[in-house]
Amino acid sequence: MVKRTSFEHDDCPIARSLDAIGDWWSMLIIREALFGVSRFGEFQKRLGLAKNILTVRLRALTDQGILKTAPASDGSAYQEYLLTPKGRGVFPILVALRQWSEEFDERPEEISTILVDKENGQPVRKLELYSQDGRLLGAGDTALKPRPAAKLRKRVVA
Amino acid sequence: MVKRTSFEHDDCPIARSLDAIGDWWSMLIIREALFGVSRFGEFQKRLGLAKNILTVRLRALTDQGILKTAPASDGSAYQEYLLTPKGRGVFPILVALRQWSEEFDERPEEISTILVDKENGQPVRKLELYSQDGRLLGAGDTALKPRPAAKLRKRVVA
DNA sequence: CAATCTAGTTTAATCATGCAACCATTGGAG
DNA sequence: CTCCAATGGTTGCATGATTAAACTAGATTG
């Protein structure tokens, strides 16, 4: 928030992500949604945020194609907020955030949950980044290259 | 940050991460630092943020053990900001953010860089989450379990 | 048709953010 | 020694984001 500086038109994909979902509430809303929360009141109760903020965030996430509203589902004629594929695509980001806390937090004993494989209840492994030919990569093994000029699409002038 | 609601004592590791580095500038500062930027002026020039904000962010990151200040290094008697292991641990989060943009941004042609394997210049693969026994896991294949009760450390009462 | 639940909107107070302008230190030129 | 420029940082004010609480309005229940 305090969206004084918007990174919407920054050419760094990290900045663009942050512009879209880089605030506490959006991430946490998506986290809840991944657990199946879909109703306004549920989000509000579980996250404890002000309702007006929730309204704004839900609308922003919907506008960005991260959530979509479905007419109903559980009888009641209200609507519910469901993740789109783009929204579900946030999962690895949340896992990365979680694992960073688990690894580096100085009070790990306060962390109350672990992410497990549903199949057998075992903790998942750390997220791993591989090269095309299967080598495990760390931060130092990578570099940034300019994009290959992109096929010059219709410029989005407006 | 409008740190009205601090998630510092939330028991969700995601919330804790967000509390530590969940604001635009911190993430971007770490991004720059991973590229080798270490000087106050460099950060300021590349990110284009106000110096006071940078000061606050650098101090916060330092206090959290994400950056450390070294007395100098390149002659000039000023200090420089270096990543700690905890700071370098943010790398996967940044990669996840980057890949989310690359996959779902509706104007990917505006993204100017790609992350490549330094060894051969090839793009890296997508971050992947595996189970202990090597199966690739998606959001739906995981669940949260309460932590195994943790050895009941001294409660942080204060 | 009254009570209540859901999903908001409005309002007013508060506090963080961001910009700009201002200090302090270092180091070199004259 | 004095002046100037660059680095690193602090202070003050305007904006505006966040919040709780009050209010609205449709749906559900009884």
Short mmCIF file of C-alpha atoms (C1' of nucleotides) in Angstrom, two decimals:
data_model
loop_
_atom_site.label_atom_id
_atom_site.label_comp_id
_atom_site.label_asym_id
_atom_site.label_seq_id
_atom_site.Cartn_x
_atom_site.Cartn_y
_atom_site.Cartn_z
CA MET A 1 0.00 0.00 0.00
CA VAL A 2 1.05 3.49 0.33
CA LYS A 3 1.22 2.85 -3.34
CA ARG A 4 3.03 6.04 -3.92
CA THR A 5 5.51 4.28 -6.06
CA SER A 6 3.81 1.72 -8.19
CA PHE A 7 6.00 -0.90 -9.79
CA GLU A 8 3.33 -1.83 -12.23
CA HIS A 9 5.42 -0.70 -15.15
CA ASP A 10 8.76 -1.68 -13.81
CA ASP A 11 10.47 -4.16 -16.04
CA CYS A 12 11.62 -6.33 -13.16
CA PRO A 13 9.33 -9.30 -12.71
CA ILE A 14 9.95 -9.31 -8.99
CA ALA A 15 8.79 -5.75 -8.70
CA ARG A 16 5.75 -6.61 -10.77
CA SER A 17 4.84 -9.48 -8.51
CA LEU A 18 5.27 -7.32 -5.49
CA ASP A 19 3.06 -4.71 -7.05
CA ALA A 20 0.35 -7.30 -7.48
CA ILE A 21 0.51 -9.32 -4.29
CA GLY A 22 3.30 -7.77 -2.27
CA ASP A 23 1.31 -6.68 0.71
CA TRP A 24 0.61 -8.59 3.85
CA TRP A 25 -3.09 -8.95 3.42
CA SER A 26 -3.10 -10.09 -0.17
CA MET A 27 -0.64 -12.85 0.54
CA LEU A 28 -2.53 -13.95 3.61
CA ILE A 29 -5.84 -13.87 1.78
CA ILE A 30 -4.38 -16.12 -0.88
CA ARG A 31 -2.98 -18.36 1.84
CA GLU A 32 -6.44 -18.74 3.32
CA ALA A 33 -7.97 -19.28 -0.08
CA LEU A 34 -5.53 -22.10 -0.74
CA PHE A 35 -6.92 -23.72 2.38
CA GLY A 36 -10.38 -23.51 1.01
CA VAL A 37 -11.64 -20.31 2.58
CA SER A 38 -13.95 -18.62 0.14
CA ARG A 39 -16.42 -16.47 2.03
CA PHE A 40 -16.06 -12.85 2.97
CA GLY A 41 -16.92 -13.48 6.58
CA GLU A 42 -14.51 -16.37 6.83
CA PHE A 43 -11.61 -14.30 5.59
CA GLN A 44 -12.54 -11.54 7.93
CA LYS A 45 -12.79 -13.77 10.95
CA ARG A 46 -9.62 -15.72 10.27
CA LEU A 47 -7.41 -12.80 9.36
CA GLY A 48 -8.89 -10.26 11.71
CA LEU A 49 -8.61 -7.39 9.27
CA ALA A 50 -11.03 -4.54 8.93
CA LYS A 51 -13.90 -5.25 6.62
CA ASN A 52 -13.34 -2.27 4.41
CA ILE A 53 -9.76 -3.33 3.83
CA LEU A 54 -10.90 -6.81 3.03
CA THR A 55 -13.37 -5.42 0.55
CA VAL A 56 -10.67 -3.44 -1.19
CA ARG A 57 -8.23 -6.33 -1.23
CA LEU A 58 -10.73 -8.83 -2.51
CA ARG A 59 -11.71 -6.48 -5.27
CA ALA A 60 -8.09 -5.80 -6.19
CA LEU A 61 -7.28 -9.49 -6.27
CA THR A 62 -10.36 -10.14 -8.35
CA ASP A 63 -9.47 -7.36 -10.77
CA GLN A 64 -6.06 -8.86 -11.21
CA GLY A 65 -7.43 -12.27 -12.03
CA ILE A 66 -6.11 -13.88 -8.89
CA LEU A 67 -9.52 -14.50 -7.42
CA LYS A 68 -12.84 -14.86 -9.15
CA THR A 69 -16.28 -14.56 -7.66
CA ALA A 70 -18.66 -17.43 -8.09
CA PRO A 71 -22.38 -16.86 -7.62
CA ALA A 72 -22.74 -19.27 -4.71
CA SER A 73 -22.21 -22.96 -4.03
CA ASP A 74 -23.31 -23.83 -0.53
CA GLY A 75 -26.95 -23.02 -0.75
CA SER A 76 -26.92 -19.48 0.50
CA ALA A 77 -27.41 -16.95 -2.25
CA TYR A 78 -24.20 -15.10 -1.46
CA GLN A 79 -21.08 -15.17 -3.51
CA GLU A 80 -17.77 -16.74 -2.86
CA TYR A 81 -14.22 -15.95 -3.78
CA LEU A 82 -12.30 -18.67 -5.54
CA LEU A 83 -8.72 -18.85 -6.70
CA THR A 84 -7.99 -18.78 -10.39
CA PRO A 85 -5.02 -20.67 -11.81
CA LYS A 86 -3.05 -17.45 -11.45
CA GLY A 87 -4.03 -17.42 -7.80
CA ARG A 88 -3.04 -21.01 -7.26
CA GLY A 89 0.25 -20.14 -8.92
CA VAL A 90 1.14 -18.16 -5.82
CA PHE A 91 1.59 -21.39 -3.92
CA PRO A 92 5.34 -21.68 -4.48
CA ILE A 93 5.82 -18.13 -3.25
CA LEU A 94 4.03 -18.96 -0.03
CA VAL A 95 6.05 -22.13 0.35
CA ALA A 96 9.23 -20.15 -0.15
CA LEU A 97 8.15 -17.64 2.49
CA ARG A 98 7.25 -20.42 4.87
CA GLN A 99 10.52 -22.24 4.41
CA TRP A 100 12.51 -19.09 4.89
CA SER A 101 10.86 -18.58 8.27
CA GLU A 102 11.37 -22.18 9.20
CA GLU A 103 15.03 -21.98 8.36
CA PHE A 104 16.00 -18.58 9.68
CA ASP A 105 13.47 -17.39 12.21
CA GLU A 106 15.06 -16.85 15.57
CA ARG A 107 12.03 -18.16 17.42
CA PRO A 108 11.09 -21.19 15.37
CA GLU A 109 9.36 -22.69 18.38
CA GLU A 110 6.57 -20.18 17.86
CA ILE A 111 5.79 -21.62 14.48
CA SER A 112 2.87 -23.89 14.99
CA THR A 113 2.45 -25.73 11.73
CA ILE A 114 4.47 -27.67 9.23
CA LEU A 115 3.73 -28.27 5.60
CA VAL A 116 3.41 -31.93 4.86
CA ASP A 117 2.85 -34.21 1.95
CA LYS A 118 -0.81 -35.15 2.07
CA GLU A 119 -0.07 -38.66 0.91
CA ASN A 120 1.97 -39.76 3.87
CA GLY A 121 2.06 -36.87 6.30
CA GLN A 122 5.78 -36.32 5.92
CA PRO A 123 7.25 -32.82 5.77
CA VAL A 124 7.96 -31.62 2.28
CA ARG A 125 11.48 -30.99 1.06
CA LYS A 126 12.94 -27.59 0.51
CA LEU A 127 12.02 -25.86 -2.72
CA GLU A 128 14.76 -26.46 -5.19
CA LEU A 129 15.93 -24.63 -8.26
CA TYR A 130 17.40 -26.69 -11.06
CA SER A 131 19.18 -25.92 -14.28
CA GLN A 132 17.88 -27.36 -17.53
CA ASP A 133 20.34 -30.18 -17.24
CA GLY A 134 19.40 -31.00 -13.69
CA ARG A 135 22.03 -29.31 -11.56
CA LEU A 136 20.85 -27.78 -8.28
CA LEU A 137 21.36 -24.02 -8.42
CA GLY A 138 22.05 -21.52 -5.67
CA ALA A 139 21.91 -17.74 -5.82
CA GLY A 140 25.48 -17.56 -6.96
CA ASP A 141 25.00 -19.99 -9.81
CA THR A 142 22.58 -17.76 -11.63
CA ALA A 143 22.71 -14.53 -13.57
CA LEU A 144 20.28 -12.22 -15.29
CA LYS A 145 20.19 -11.95 -19.03
CA PRO A 146 18.25 -9.46 -21.10
CA ARG A 147 15.24 -11.07 -22.66
CA PRO A 148 15.67 -12.16 -26.27
CA ALA A 149 14.01 -9.03 -27.61
CA ALA A 150 10.50 -10.49 -27.62
CA LYS A 151 8.63 -10.74 -30.88
CA LEU A 152 7.67 -7.09 -30.80
CA ARG A 153 4.01 -7.50 -29.93
CA LYS A 154 1.46 -4.84 -30.51
CA ARG A 155 2.64 -2.16 -28.16
CA VAL A 156 0.24 -1.52 -25.38
CA VAL A 157 0.16 2.19 -25.98
CA ALA A 158 -2.91 3.13 -24.02
CA MET B 1 4.38 -0.74 6.33
CA VAL B 2 1.65 0.72 8.41
CA LYS B 3 2.67 -1.86 10.91
CA ARG B 4 -0.56 -1.48 12.74
CA THR B 5 -0.97 -5.16 12.80
CA SER B 6 2.36 -6.78 13.29
CA PHE B 7 2.56 -10.45 12.52
CA GLU B 8 5.73 -10.78 14.46
CA HIS B 9 4.06 -13.02 16.98
CA ASP B 10 1.72 -14.77 14.66
CA ASP B 11 2.33 -18.47 14.61
CA CYS B 12 2.12 -18.71 10.84
CA PRO B 13 5.55 -18.78 9.28
CA ILE B 14 4.26 -17.02 6.20
CA ALA B 15 3.00 -14.14 8.26
CA ARG B 16 6.32 -14.02 10.06
CA SER B 17 8.24 -13.82 6.84
CA LEU B 18 5.96 -11.11 5.59
CA ASP B 19 6.48 -9.23 8.78
CA ALA B 20 10.21 -9.34 8.23
CA ILE B 21 10.58 -8.75 4.53
CA GLY B 22 7.06 -8.36 3.22
CA ASP B 23 7.33 -4.86 1.95
CA TRP B 24 8.29 -3.74 -1.50
CA TRP B 25 11.51 -2.03 -0.63
CA SER B 26 12.98 -4.71 1.57
CA MET B 27 12.56 -7.33 -1.10
CA LEU B 28 14.03 -5.08 -3.74
CA ILE B 29 16.94 -4.12 -1.53
CA ILE B 30 17.70 -7.78 -1.04
CA ARG B 31 17.38 -8.34 -4.75
CA GLU B 32 19.98 -5.66 -5.39
CA ALA B 33 22.20 -7.00 -2.66
CA LEU B 34 22.13 -10.42 -4.28
CA PHE B 35 23.51 -8.74 -7.38
CA GLY B 36 26.37 -7.37 -5.40
CA VAL B 37 25.12 -3.92 -4.55
CA SER B 38 26.42 -2.98 -1.15
CA ARG B 39 26.64 0.79 -0.90
CA PHE B 40 24.01 3.16 0.36
CA GLY B 41 24.29 5.37 -2.67
CA GLU B 42 24.10 2.45 -5.05
CA PHE B 43 20.88 1.21 -3.53
CA GLN B 44 19.48 4.67 -3.61
CA LYS B 45 20.35 5.27 -7.23
CA ARG B 46 19.16 1.92 -8.51
CA LEU B 47 15.93 1.75 -6.58
CA GLY B 48 15.08 5.42 -6.72
CA LEU B 49 13.72 5.55 -3.20
CA ALA B 50 14.10 8.41 -0.78
CA LYS B 51 17.19 8.26 1.33
CA ASN B 52 15.33 8.35 4.61
CA ILE B 53 13.30 5.34 3.59
CA LEU B 54 16.44 3.55 2.57
CA THR B 55 18.01 4.37 5.90
CA VAL B 56 15.08 2.90 7.78
CA ARG B 57 14.93 -0.18 5.64
CA LEU B 58 18.63 -0.87 5.82
CA ARG B 59 18.55 -0.55 9.56
CA ALA B 60 15.54 -2.82 9.85
CA LEU B 61 17.15 -5.42 7.65
CA THR B 62 20.35 -5.14 9.62
CA ASP B 63 18.52 -5.47 12.92
CA GLN B 64 16.89 -8.60 11.66
CA GLY B 65 20.15 -10.16 10.67
CA ILE B 66 19.42 -10.07 6.97
CA LEU B 67 22.13 -7.57 6.22
CA LYS B 68 25.27 -6.79 8.11
CA THR B 69 27.40 -3.70 7.88
CA ALA B 70 31.06 -4.06 7.14
CA PRO B 71 33.37 -1.18 8.01
CA ALA B 72 34.55 -0.60 4.45
CA SER B 73 36.30 -2.59 1.75
CA ASP B 74 36.88 -0.44 -1.33
CA GLY B 75 39.08 2.26 0.06
CA SER B 76 36.48 4.82 0.98
CA ALA B 77 36.03 4.98 4.70
CA TYR B 78 32.30 4.44 4.54
CA GLN B 79 30.48 1.27 5.35
CA GLU B 80 28.84 -1.26 3.16
CA TYR B 81 25.86 -3.51 3.53
CA LEU B 82 26.36 -7.19 2.97
CA LEU B 83 23.95 -10.09 2.99
CA THR B 84 24.11 -12.59 5.79
CA PRO B 85 23.24 -16.25 5.17
CA LYS B 86 19.72 -15.37 6.29
CA GLY B 87 19.66 -12.69 3.64
CA ARG B 88 20.93 -14.99 0.95
CA GLY B 89 18.21 -17.41 2.01
CA VAL B 90 15.69 -15.02 0.53
CA PHE B 91 16.83 -16.01 -2.92
CA PRO B 92 14.20 -18.72 -3.46
CA ILE B 93 11.46 -16.29 -2.51
CA LEU B 94 12.65 -13.86 -5.13
CA VAL B 95 12.87 -16.62 -7.69
CA ALA B 96 9.33 -17.66 -6.85
CA LEU B 97 8.10 -14.09 -7.24
CA ARG B 98 9.93 -13.76 -10.53
CA GLN B 99 8.56 -16.99 -11.92
CA TRP B 100 5.04 -16.09 -10.92
CA SER B 101 5.30 -12.90 -12.94
CA GLU B 102 6.82 -14.72 -15.85
CA GLU B 103 4.05 -17.25 -15.87
CA PHE B 104 0.99 -15.14 -15.15
CA ASP B 105 1.71 -11.52 -15.93
CA GLU B 106 -0.58 -10.25 -18.62
CA ARG B 107 2.14 -8.13 -20.19
CA PRO B 108 5.13 -10.45 -20.10
CA GLU B 109 6.67 -8.55 -22.97
CA GLU B 110 7.47 -5.79 -20.53
CA ILE B 111 9.67 -8.09 -18.52
CA SER B 112 13.19 -7.36 -19.61
CA THR B 113 15.29 -10.02 -17.99
CA ILE B 114 15.42 -13.74 -17.57
CA LEU B 115 17.14 -15.73 -14.88
CA VAL B 116 19.71 -18.04 -16.32
CA ASP B 117 22.13 -20.66 -15.23
CA LYS B 118 25.51 -18.97 -15.08
CA GLU B 119 27.24 -22.06 -16.33
CA ASN B 120 25.66 -22.24 -19.74
CA GLY B 121 23.36 -19.24 -20.03
CA GLN B 122 20.23 -21.34 -20.19
CA PRO B 123 17.06 -20.29 -18.38
CA VAL B 124 16.56 -22.03 -15.07
CA ARG B 125 13.72 -24.46 -14.50
CA LYS B 126 10.69 -23.70 -12.43
CA LEU B 127 11.10 -24.03 -8.71
CA GLU B 128 9.87 -27.41 -7.69
CA LEU B 129 8.52 -28.82 -4.47
CA TYR B 130 9.21 -32.44 -3.75
CA SER B 131 8.07 -34.91 -1.15
CA GLN B 132 10.61 -36.83 0.88
CA ASP B 133 10.31 -39.72 -1.52
CA GLY B 134 10.76 -37.59 -4.59
CA ARG B 135 7.26 -36.95 -5.89
CA LEU B 136 6.58 -33.51 -7.33
CA LEU B 137 3.99 -31.75 -5.17
CA GLY B 138 1.38 -29.15 -6.05
CA ALA B 139 -0.70 -27.02 -3.74
CA GLY B 140 -3.37 -29.68 -3.54
CA ASP B 141 -0.95 -32.40 -2.55
CA THR B 142 0.01 -30.75 0.68
CA ALA B 143 -1.60 -30.12 4.03
CA LEU B 144 -0.72 -28.37 7.25
CA LYS B 145 -0.02 -30.31 10.38
CA PRO B 146 0.45 -28.93 13.86
CA ARG B 147 4.05 -29.00 14.86
CA PRO B 148 5.05 -31.93 17.00
CA ALA B 149 4.59 -29.99 20.20
CA ALA B 150 8.10 -28.61 20.31
CA LYS B 151 10.13 -29.35 23.37
CA LEU B 152 8.31 -26.77 25.43
CA ARG B 153 11.02 -24.14 25.57
CA LYS B 154 11.02 -21.31 27.99
CA ARG B 155 7.88 -19.41 27.08
CA VAL B 156 8.61 -15.99 25.76
CA VAL B 157 6.35 -14.25 28.19
CA ALA B 158 7.46 -10.69 27.78
"C1'" DC C 1 -42.76 -9.26 9.59
"C1'" DA C 2 -39.20 -9.10 13.31
"C1'" DA C 3 -34.48 -10.79 14.47
"C1'" DT C 4 -30.28 -11.92 12.70
"C1'" DC C 5 -26.55 -13.05 9.51
"C1'" DT C 6 -23.80 -11.67 5.50
"C1'" DA C 7 -21.50 -8.42 2.94
"C1'" DG C 8 -20.52 -4.59 2.45
"C1'" DT C 9 -20.05 1.32 2.62
"C1'" DT C 10 -19.18 5.50 5.20
"C1'" DT C 11 -16.95 8.18 8.54
"C1'" DA C 12 -13.50 10.03 11.47
"C1'" DA C 13 -9.08 9.41 13.92
"C1'" DT C 14 -4.48 7.73 13.69
"C1'" DC C 15 -0.19 6.58 12.21
"C1'" DA C 16 3.22 5.14 8.52
"C1'" DT C 17 5.12 6.53 4.16
"C1'" DG C 18 7.40 9.46 0.90
"C1'" DC C 19 9.37 13.63 -0.59
"C1'" DA C 20 12.33 17.42 0.05
"C1'" DA C 21 15.29 20.05 2.43
"C1'" DC C 22 18.62 20.09 5.76
"C1'" DC C 23 22.90 18.25 8.78
"C1'" DA C 24 27.41 15.76 9.38
"C1'" DT C 25 31.49 13.53 7.99
"C1'" DT C 26 35.15 12.40 4.70
"C1'" DG C 27 38.45 13.75 1.48
"C1'" DG C 28 40.52 16.51 -2.04
"C1'" DA C 29 41.81 21.22 -4.29
"C1'" DG C 30 43.52 25.58 -3.68
"C1'" DC D 1 43.11 26.16 6.71
"C1'" DT D 2 39.06 26.93 3.93
"C1'" DC D 3 35.93 25.75 0.42
"C1'" DC D 4 33.56 22.25 -2.32
"C1'" DA D 5 31.63 17.88 -3.57
"C1'" DA D 6 30.14 13.34 -2.40
"C1'" DT D 7 28.53 10.03 0.96
"C1'" DG D 8 25.50 8.74 4.61
"C1'" DG D 9 21.93 10.04 7.21
"C1'" DT D 10 18.13 12.90 10.01
"C1'" DT D 11 14.07 16.00 10.50
"C1'" DG D 12 9.41 17.98 9.23
"C1'" DC D 13 5.40 18.07 6.82
"C1'" DA D 14 1.69 16.49 3.49
"C1'" DT D 15 -0.43 12.55 1.79
"C1'" DG D 16 -2.90 8.76 2.23
"C1'" DA D 17 -3.34 3.95 3.97
"C1'" DT D 18 -5.37 1.45 8.02
"C1'" DT D 19 -8.44 0.93 11.48
"C1'" DA D 20 -12.70 0.46 14.45
"C1'" DA D 21 -17.22 1.53 14.68
"C1'" DA D 22 -21.51 2.96 12.98
"C1'" DC D 23 -24.61 2.42 9.40
"C1'" DT D 24 -27.05 0.10 5.15
"C1'" DA D 25 -29.27 -3.37 2.84
"C1'" DG D 26 -30.48 -7.88 1.13
"C1'" DA D 27 -31.09 -12.93 2.63
"C1'" DT D 28 -32.51 -16.39 6.09
"C1'" DT D 29 -34.84 -17.97 9.81
"C1'" DG D 30 -38.96 -18.35 12.77
#
